[in-house]
Coordinates of C-alpha atoms and ligand atoms in Angstrom, one line a residue:
X104 CA 86.7 96.2 84.4
X105 CA 88.1 99.4 82.8
X106 CA 88.6 102.8 84.3
X107 CA 87.9 105.9 82.3
X108 CA 91.5 106.4 81.3
X109 CA 91.9 102.7 80.4
X110 CA 88.8 103.0 78.3
X111 CA 90.4 106.0 76.5
X112 CA 93.5 103.9 75.7
X113 CA 91.3 101.0 74.3
X114 CA 89.3 103.5 72.3
X115 CA 92.4 105.1 70.8
X116 CA 93.8 101.6 70.0
X117 CA 90.6 100.7 68.2
X118 CA 91.0 103.8 66.1
X119 CA 94.6 102.9 65.4
X120 CA 93.3 99.5 64.1
X121 CA 90.9 101.2 61.8
X122 CA 87.7 101.3 63.8
X123 CA 87.1 105.1 64.3
X124 CA 85.4 106.5 67.2
X125 CA 82.4 107.7 65.2
X126 CA 81.6 104.1 64.4
X127 CA 81.8 103.2 68.1
X128 CA 79.5 106.0 68.9
X129 CA 77.0 104.7 66.3
X130 CA 77.1 101.3 68.0
X131 CA 76.8 102.8 71.4
X132 CA 73.9 104.9 70.4
X133 CA 72.1 101.9 68.9
X134 CA 72.6 99.9 72.1
X135 CA 71.2 102.8 74.1
X136 CA 68.1 102.8 71.9
X137 CA 67.6 99.1 72.4
X138 CA 67.8 99.6 76.2
X139 CA 65.1 102.4 75.9
X140 CA 62.9 100.0 74.0
X141 CA 63.4 97.4 76.8
X142 CA 62.1 99.9 79.4
X143 CA 59.5 102.0 77.6
X144 CA 56.5 101.3 75.4
X145 CA 55.8 102.8 71.9
X146 CA 54.2 106.2 72.3
X147 CA 55.7 106.8 75.7
X148 CA 57.3 110.1 76.4
X149 CA 61.1 109.9 76.3
X150 CA 63.4 112.8 77.2
X151 CA 67.1 112.6 76.2
X152 CA 69.3 114.8 78.2
X153 CA 72.7 115.1 76.5
X154 CA 75.9 116.7 77.6
X155 CA 78.5 118.3 75.4
X156 CA 80.9 115.4 75.3
X157 CA 80.9 112.0 73.6
X158 CA 78.5 110.6 76.3
X159 CA 76.0 113.1 75.0
X160 CA 77.0 112.1 71.4
X161 CA 75.9 108.5 72.1
X162 CA 72.4 109.6 73.0
X163 CA 72.2 112.0 70.0
X164 CA 72.8 108.9 67.9
X165 CA 70.2 106.9 69.9
X166 CA 67.6 109.6 69.1
X167 CA 67.6 108.5 65.5
X168 CA 66.5 105.0 66.5
X169 CA 63.6 106.2 68.7
X170 CA 61.0 107.4 66.2
X171 CA 58.3 105.2 67.8
X172 CA 58.4 107.3 71.0
X173 CA 57.2 110.9 71.9
X174 CA 60.8 112.2 72.0
X175 CA 62.5 115.4 73.3
X176 CA 66.2 115.9 73.0
X177 CA 67.7 118.5 75.4
X178 CA 71.3 119.6 74.9
X179 CA 72.9 121.1 78.0
X180 CA 74.8 124.0 76.5
X181 CA 75.2 125.7 73.2
X182 CA 75.8 123.5 70.1
X183 CA 79.0 125.4 69.2
X184 CA 80.5 124.2 72.5
X185 CA 80.0 120.5 71.9
X186 CA 83.5 119.2 72.6
X187 CA 84.0 116.8 69.7
X188 CA 83.4 116.9 66.0
X189 CA 81.7 113.5 66.0
X190 CA 79.2 114.5 68.7
X191 CA 78.5 117.8 66.9
X192 CA 77.9 116.0 63.6
X193 CA 75.3 113.9 65.3
X194 CA 73.6 117.0 66.7
X195 CA 73.6 118.6 63.2
X196 CA 72.1 115.4 61.8
X197 CA 69.2 115.8 64.3
X198 CA 68.7 119.4 63.2
X199 CA 68.6 118.5 59.5
X200 CA 66.3 115.6 60.0
X201 CA 63.9 117.8 62.0
X202 CA 64.1 116.0 65.4
X203 CA 62.5 117.9 68.4
X204 CA 65.7 119.4 70.0
X205 CA 66.1 122.0 72.7
X206 CA 69.2 123.8 74.0
X207 CA 69.5 124.6 77.7
X208 CA 71.5 127.8 78.2
X209 CA 71.7 127.6 82.0
X210 CA 70.1 125.6 84.8
X211 CA 67.1 127.9 85.2
X212 CA 66.1 127.1 81.6
X213 CA 66.0 123.3 82.2
X214 CA 62.6 121.6 82.2
X215 CA 62.4 117.9 82.5
X216 CA 58.6 117.7 82.2
X217 CA 56.9 114.5 83.2
X218 CA 58.4 111.8 80.9
X219 CA 58.0 108.1 81.2
X220 CA 61.7 107.6 80.7
X221 CA 64.7 109.9 80.9
X222 CA 68.0 109.1 79.2
X223 CA 70.9 110.5 81.3
X224 CA 73.6 111.2 78.7
X225 CA 75.1 114.2 80.5
X226 CA 78.5 112.9 81.5
X227 CA 80.4 109.6 81.0
X228 CA 83.9 108.4 81.5
X229 CA 85.4 111.8 80.8
X230 CA 84.6 113.3 84.2
X231 CA 85.6 113.3 87.8
X232 CA 84.2 115.1 90.8
X233 CA 80.7 116.3 91.7
X234 CA 78.3 117.5 88.9
X235 CA 78.6 121.1 88.0
X236 CA 75.7 123.2 86.6
X237 CA 73.5 122.8 84.6
X238 CA 74.1 119.0 84.9
X239 CA 73.5 119.2 88.7
X240 CA 70.0 120.7 88.3
X241 CA 69.1 118.3 85.5
X242 CA 70.3 115.4 87.7
X243 CA 68.2 116.6 90.7
X244 CA 65.1 116.9 88.4
X245 CA 65.6 113.3 87.1
X246 CA 66.1 112.0 90.7
X247 CA 62.9 113.8 91.8
X248 CA 60.7 112.7 88.9
X249 CA 58.7 109.5 88.5
X250 CA 60.5 108.7 85.3
X251 CA 62.5 105.6 84.7
X252 CA 66.1 106.8 84.5
X253 CA 68.4 105.1 82.0
X254 CA 72.1 106.2 82.2
X255 CA 74.4 106.0 79.2
X256 CA 77.7 104.3 80.0
X257 CA 77.7 105.4 83.7
X258 CA 75.3 107.5 85.9
X259 CA 76.4 111.1 85.5
X260 CA 78.4 111.9 88.6
X261 CA 80.2 108.5 88.8
X262 CA 84.0 109.0 89.0
X263 CA 85.2 106.5 86.4
X264 CA 88.8 106.4 87.9
X265 CA 87.8 105.7 91.5
X266 CA 84.3 104.4 91.2
X267 CA 83.1 107.0 93.7
X268 CA 79.6 108.4 93.2
X269 CA 79.2 112.1 93.7
X270 CA 76.5 113.2 96.2
X271 CA 74.5 115.0 93.4
X272 CA 74.9 112.1 90.9
X273 CA 72.0 110.7 88.9
X274 CA 70.3 107.9 90.6
X275 CA 69.9 105.5 87.7
X276 CA 67.4 102.7 87.4
X277 CA 69.2 101.1 84.5
X278 CA 72.7 101.6 83.0
X279 CA 73.8 100.5 79.6
X280 CA 77.6 100.6 79.6
X281 CA 79.9 100.0 76.7
X282 CA 82.5 97.2 76.0
X283 CA 83.3 96.4 79.7
X284 CA 82.0 97.3 83.1
X285 CA 83.5 100.3 84.9
X286 CA 84.6 100.9 88.6
X287 CA 81.6 101.7 90.8
X288 CA 78.9 100.1 88.6
X289 CA 78.8 96.9 90.6
X290 CA 77.7 98.7 93.8
X291 CA 74.8 100.6 92.3
X292 CA 71.2 99.8 93.0
X293 CA 70.6 99.7 89.2
X294 CA 70.5 97.1 86.5
X295 CA 73.6 97.2 84.4
X296 CA 73.9 95.9 80.9
X297 CA 77.3 95.7 79.1
X298 CA 76.8 96.4 75.4
X299 CA 79.3 95.1 72.8
X300 CA 80.0 98.1 70.6
X301 CA 82.4 96.3 68.2
X302 CA 85.8 97.2 69.8
X303 CA 88.0 94.4 68.6
X304 CA 89.8 92.3 71.2
X305 CA 93.0 93.3 69.4
X306 CA 92.6 96.9 70.8
X307 CA 93.5 95.4 74.2
X308 CA 95.7 92.6 73.2
X309 CA 98.1 94.6 71.0
X310 CA 100.1 97.6 72.2
X311 CA 99.1 100.4 69.9
X312 CA 99.3 104.2 69.7
X313 CA 96.6 104.6 72.3
X314 CA 98.9 103.2 74.9
X315 CA 100.9 106.4 74.6
X316 CA 98.0 108.1 76.4
X317 CA 99.2 106.6 79.7
X318 CA 102.1 109.1 79.5
X319 CA 101.2 112.6 80.8
X320 CA 103.5 115.1 82.2
X321 CA 102.5 117.5 85.0
X322 CA 103.2 121.0 83.7
X323 CA 104.2 122.0 87.3
X324 CA 106.6 119.1 87.8
X325 CA 110.2 119.7 88.9
X326 CA 113.5 118.1 88.0
X327 CA 113.4 114.5 89.3
X328 CA 109.6 114.2 89.3
X329 CA 109.7 112.5 85.9
X330 CA 112.2 109.9 86.9
X331 CA 115.7 109.2 88.1
X332 CA 117.2 106.1 86.5
X333 CA 120.4 104.3 87.6
X334 CA 122.0 102.2 84.9
X335 CA 124.4 99.6 86.4
X336 CA 126.4 98.4 83.5
X337 CA 129.7 98.4 81.7
X338 CA 133.1 96.8 82.3
X339 CA 133.7 94.4 79.5
X340 CA 131.7 96.7 77.3
X341 CA 131.2 100.4 77.3
X342 CA 128.6 101.1 74.5
X343 CA 125.8 99.2 76.0
X344 CA 125.4 101.2 79.3
X345 CA 125.7 104.5 77.3
X346 CA 123.0 103.4 74.9
X347 CA 120.6 102.4 77.7
X348 CA 121.3 105.7 79.5
X349 CA 120.8 107.9 76.5
X350 CA 117.6 106.0 75.6
X351 CA 116.3 106.6 79.1
X352 CA 116.8 110.3 78.7
X353 CA 115.1 110.3 75.3
X354 CA 112.2 108.4 76.9
X355 CA 111.6 111.3 79.3
X356 CA 113.6 110.5 82.4
X357 CA 114.9 113.7 84.2
X358 CA 118.2 112.3 85.5
X359 CA 120.1 109.3 84.4
X360 CA 123.2 108.1 86.1
X361 CA 125.5 105.3 85.0
X362 CA 127.5 103.4 87.7
X363 CA 130.5 101.8 86.0
X364 CA 134.0 100.5 86.8
X365 CA 136.6 103.3 86.8
X366 CA 138.5 101.7 83.9
X367 CA 135.6 102.5 81.6
X368 CA 133.8 105.4 83.3
X369 CA 135.5 108.2 81.3
X370 CA 134.8 106.4 78.0
X371 CA 131.1 106.1 78.9
X372 CA 131.0 109.8 79.9
X373 CA 132.7 110.6 76.6
X374 CA 129.6 109.3 74.6
X375 CA 127.4 112.0 76.0
X376 CA 127.6 115.1 78.2
X377 CA 123.9 114.5 79.2
X378 CA 124.9 111.5 81.3
X379 CA 126.1 111.5 84.9
X380 CA 128.7 108.8 85.5
X381 CA 129.5 107.5 88.9
X382 CA 132.6 105.2 89.1
X383 CA 133.7 102.3 91.3
X384 CA 137.1 100.6 91.5
X385 CA 138.2 97.9 89.2
X386 CA 137.4 96.7 85.8
X387 CA 134.1 94.9 86.4
X388 CA 131.3 94.7 88.9
X389 CA 132.1 92.5 92.0
X390 CA 130.6 91.8 95.4
X391 CA 132.8 94.5 97.0
X392 CA 130.9 97.2 95.2
X393 CA 127.4 96.2 96.4
X394 CA 127.2 98.3 99.6
X395 CA 128.0 101.4 97.7
X396 CA 125.7 100.6 94.8
X397 CA 122.8 99.6 97.0
X398 CA 122.9 103.0 98.7
X399 CA 123.1 104.8 95.3
X400 CA 120.3 102.6 93.9
X401 CA 118.0 103.6 96.8
X402 CA 118.1 107.2 95.6
X403 CA 116.7 106.3 92.2
X404 CA 113.2 105.4 90.9
X405 CA 114.4 102.6 88.8
X406 CA 117.5 100.5 88.2
X407 CA 118.6 99.2 84.8
X408 CA 120.8 96.3 85.5
X409 CA 122.9 94.4 83.0
X410 CA 123.9 96.3 79.9
X411 CA 127.6 95.6 79.2
X412 CA 128.2 94.0 82.6
X413 CA 129.4 90.7 81.2
X414 CA 128.8 87.3 82.8
X415 CA 131.8 86.8 85.1
X416 CA 130.9 84.8 88.2
X417 CA 131.7 87.5 90.7
X418 CA 129.7 90.0 88.6
X419 CA 126.6 87.8 88.7
X420 CA 126.9 87.2 92.4
X421 CA 127.1 91.0 92.9
X422 CA 124.0 91.4 90.7
X423 CA 122.2 88.9 92.9
X424 CA 123.2 90.7 96.2
X425 CA 122.3 94.1 94.8
X426 CA 118.8 92.9 93.8
X427 CA 118.4 91.3 97.3
X428 CA 118.9 94.8 98.8
X429 CA 116.8 96.8 96.3
X430 CA 113.0 97.3 96.7
X431 CA 112.1 99.5 93.8
X432 CA 111.6 98.6 90.1
X433 CA 114.6 97.1 88.3
X434 CA 114.9 96.4 84.6
X435 CA 117.1 93.3 84.2
X436 CA 118.8 92.6 80.9
X437 CA 121.5 90.6 79.2
X438 CA 123.8 88.5 81.4
X439 CA 122.1 89.7 84.6
X440 CA 119.0 87.8 83.6
X441 CA 120.7 84.5 84.6
X442 CA 120.3 85.3 88.3
X443 CA 116.6 86.1 88.2
X444 CA 115.1 82.6 88.7
X445 CA 117.0 82.2 92.0
X446 CA 117.1 85.7 93.3
X447 CA 115.3 86.7 96.6
X448 CA 114.2 90.2 96.2
X449 CA 111.5 92.7 97.2
X450 CA 112.0 94.6 94.0
X451 CA 109.6 94.5 91.0
X452 CA 111.6 93.1 88.2
X453 CA 111.0 93.7 84.5
X454 CA 113.1 91.1 82.7
X455 CA 113.8 91.8 79.0
X456 CA 115.2 88.5 77.5
X457 CA 115.2 87.5 73.9
X458 CA 113.9 84.0 73.3
X459 CA 117.4 82.4 73.8
X460 CA 117.8 84.2 77.1
X461 CA 114.3 83.2 78.1
X462 CA 115.2 79.6 77.7
X463 CA 118.4 80.2 79.6
X464 CA 116.3 81.4 82.5
X465 CA 114.3 78.2 82.4
X466 CA 111.3 79.5 80.4
X467 CA 109.9 78.0 77.2
X468 CA 109.2 79.5 73.9
X469 CA 107.4 78.7 70.6
X470 CA 107.5 79.9 67.0
X471 CA 103.8 80.5 67.1
X472 CA 103.3 83.9 68.9
X473 CA 100.0 82.9 70.4
X474 CA 101.5 79.8 72.0
X475 CA 104.5 81.9 73.0
X476 CA 102.3 84.4 74.7
X477 CA 100.8 81.6 76.9
X478 CA 104.2 80.2 77.7
X479 CA 105.5 83.6 78.7
X480 CA 102.5 84.3 80.8
X481 CA 103.0 81.0 82.7
X482 CA 106.7 81.6 83.2
X483 CA 106.0 85.2 84.4
X484 CA 103.5 83.8 86.9
X485 CA 106.1 81.2 88.0
X486 CA 108.8 83.7 88.8
X487 CA 106.4 86.4 90.0
X488 CA 107.9 89.1 87.8
X489 CA 107.1 91.0 84.6
X490 CA 108.6 89.6 81.4
X491 CA 109.2 91.4 78.1
X492 CA 110.3 88.7 75.7
X493 CA 111.7 90.2 72.5
X494 CA 110.9 88.9 69.1
X495 CA 109.1 89.9 65.9
X496 CA 106.1 90.0 68.2
X497 CA 107.3 91.1 71.6
X498 CA 105.3 89.4 74.4
X499 CA 104.8 91.4 77.7
X500 CA 103.3 89.6 80.7
X501 CA 103.0 90.0 84.4
X502 CA 101.7 86.5 84.8
X503 CA 98.1 87.5 84.7
X504 CA 97.8 90.0 81.9
X505 CA 99.6 89.6 78.6
X506 CA 100.1 92.1 75.7
X507 CA 101.8 91.9 72.3
X508 CA 103.7 94.6 70.6
X509 CA 104.1 94.2 66.8
X510 CA 106.3 97.2 66.0
X511 CA 109.8 96.8 64.7
X512 CA 111.6 95.2 61.8
X513 CA 114.4 92.9 60.9
X514 CA 116.9 95.7 60.7
X515 CA 116.8 95.8 64.5
X516 CA 118.8 92.6 64.8
X517 CA 121.9 94.9 64.9
X518 CA 123.7 95.1 68.3
X519 CA 122.6 97.6 70.9
X520 CA 118.9 97.8 70.2
X521 CA 118.2 95.7 73.3
X522 CA 120.2 98.2 75.4
X523 CA 118.0 100.9 74.0
X524 CA 114.9 98.9 74.9
X525 CA 116.2 98.4 78.5
X526 CA 116.8 102.1 78.9
X527 CA 113.4 103.1 77.6
X528 CA 111.8 100.6 79.9
X529 CA 113.7 102.0 82.9
X530 CA 112.6 105.5 82.1
X531 CA 108.9 104.6 81.6
X532 CA 108.9 102.5 84.8
X533 CA 109.6 105.7 86.7
X534 CA 106.1 106.9 85.9
X535 CA 104.1 103.8 84.9
X536 CA 103.3 100.4 86.4
X537 CA 105.9 97.9 85.3
X538 CA 103.6 96.0 82.9
X539 CA 102.5 99.3 81.2
X540 CA 106.1 100.6 81.1
X541 CA 107.3 97.3 79.5
X542 CA 104.5 97.3 76.9
X543 CA 104.9 100.9 75.9
X544 CA 108.7 100.6 75.8
X545 CA 108.4 97.6 73.4
X546 CA 106.1 99.6 71.3
X547 CA 108.3 102.7 71.3
X548 CA 111.5 100.8 70.6
X549 CA 110.0 99.0 67.7
X550 CA 108.4 102.2 66.3
X551 CA 111.8 104.0 66.7
X552 CA 113.3 101.1 64.7
X553 CA 110.6 101.5 62.0
X554 CA 111.5 105.2 61.8
X555 CA 115.2 104.4 61.5
X556 CA 114.7 101.8 58.8
X557 CA 112.9 104.4 56.6
X558 CA 116.0 106.5 56.6
X559 CA 118.8 103.9 56.8
X560 CA 117.3 100.7 55.6
X561 CA 119.0 97.6 57.1
X562 CA 122.0 99.8 57.8
X563 CA 120.3 101.2 60.8
X564 CA 122.3 101.3 64.1
X565 CA 121.2 101.5 67.7
X566 CA 122.0 105.2 68.1
X567 CA 119.5 105.9 65.3
X568 CA 116.8 104.3 67.5
X569 CA 117.8 106.5 70.5
X570 CA 117.2 109.6 68.4
X571 CA 113.8 108.3 67.2
X572 CA 112.5 107.3 70.6
X573 CA 110.9 110.8 71.4
X574 CA 109.0 110.7 68.1
X575 CA 107.8 107.2 68.8
X576 CA 106.4 108.2 72.2
X577 CA 105.1 111.7 71.6
X578 CA 104.8 112.7 67.9
X579 CA 101.3 113.3 66.5
Ligands
NAX158 N1 85.8 105.2 75.0 C1 85.1 104.7 74.1 O1 85.5 103.7 73.5 C2 83.8 105.2 73.6 C3 83.2 106.3 74.4 N2 82.0 106.7 74.1 C4 81.3 107.6 75.0 O2 82.2 108.7 75.3 C5 82.0 109.0 76.7 C6 83.2 109.8 77.2 O3 83.2 111.0 76.5 P1 84.1 112.3 76.8 O4 85.5 111.8 77.0 O5 83.8 113.2 75.7 O6 83.6 112.7 78.1 P2 82.1 113.0 78.8 O7 81.1 112.9 77.7 O8 82.0 112.0 79.9 O9 82.2 114.4 79.4 C7 83.2 115.3 79.2 C8 82.8 116.7 79.4 O10 82.3 116.9 80.7 C9 82.9 118.1 81.3 N3 83.0 117.8 82.8 C10 84.0 117.2 83.4 N4 83.8 117.1 84.7 C11 82.6 117.6 84.9 C12 81.8 117.8 86.1 N5 82.2 117.4 87.3 N6 80.6 118.4 86.0 C13 80.2 118.9 84.8 N7 80.9 118.7 83.6 C14 82.1 118.1 83.7 C15 84.2 118.2 80.6 O11 84.5 119.6 80.5 C16 83.9 117.6 79.2 O12 83.5 118.6 78.3 C17 81.8 107.6 77.3 O13 81.3 107.7 78.6 C18 80.9 107.0 76.3 O14 79.6 107.4 76.6 C19 81.2 106.2 73.0 O15 81.0 107.3 72.1 C20 81.8 105.1 72.2 C21 83.2 104.7 72.4
K159 K1 75.8 109.3 81.7

């Protein structure tokens, strides 16, 4: 089942894979026409009521397949205000080919007539809330008429995020929906057909550009609304926590703090004035620091745990106690991964091992990415956490749903790129579900690497990735 916004991601991914939306609209329109033929006889009067979005566009395509009926096509609104080029091109085609089209300026101009079948293509997955005019009047006319009502994708007035049906929604007899069913369709007193419109499985399996649509920033948001990340790292190493923290800022987090031993805190701060560094006594993380860290962590949206911490026994037992007291989302990387299989925690973990670390955690891997995907899914289910297993093909799984990210290149085997990935994941997990954050982070980190390799070839370094993260997430 796919919500309207999930459908938009899949649709954009299909486009990224070379199947443009206009082609999908052609398939959709064809399947609408087939459904019309299932419910009407040649010569019957069929009225197509099209809105100005792509839902309307599907029905404008369908009209070209309906020559055997007495057809009328009503557009709700002026053709200049059709919202997409592809829908407008299909409207123009009907004009050129002399189809019987009408434009409805406002609700008083709408006449349904007495058709045998009405096609409701007013609004689809792009809407929420009750129907506005003139769609409201047209819906009431369809509901009052004796016509069979066939809705395109969803009955107009179904909220495709929540599945709620507006009070003034179209009461459909039949629905032909595309690619997958949508929330709310199962509860309707209508027959629902799911039409395959040629979206490749890859549009859902692979993380592609369309996944970036999950990121939206509220223009009215305040400092902190877009995420506060705490990186717990450093001690034996200083670069790793700084890379993770800088990457988190570049991935859109509002505030990023690094908690580090006082022996290295100044050095970490020295890498960037954008970071806030909080220090604790000593030269590495130890159980004595956990009380203080647990309080600090509770004030953050996500925790990035591991970069540069080292694998000393007392550090790992501190990591374990910290996770036991944390109930937000924590990205766990590097040496800290070792504690994951045994830890008792309320937190949602996103673990970012490479294949060697995965095996160290007790998981299995394979050279074949399809097989690896299955093994990672099983292991994620075993530990009840989200895994992002790094490789030429990154595998992301929450134990039930598994995605693959194919971006990146061999230049990225340089040190520090994993810290960048952990930081990006931490930032995205402030605003997205863990599995979506991990998938998009893998995509963005790899894309940043692909940008960096263009300029620097195999001489790329992790800081090049940090600079390229914004382009990977937001550039056109
Ligand atoms: N996602 C996909 O893969 C595909 C989608 N297609 C079609 O595209 C549709 C989605 O198209 P769009 O995103 O253009 O959106 P819609 O066609 O669902 O409608 C969007 C328009 O409705 C207006 N609107 C929003 N809320 C309203 C309300 N409460 N009352 C009245 N008007 C309102 C908006 O201003 C917008 O112009 C799908 O339902 C499907 O029919 C197909 O073309 C094929 C592929
Ligand atoms: K519709």
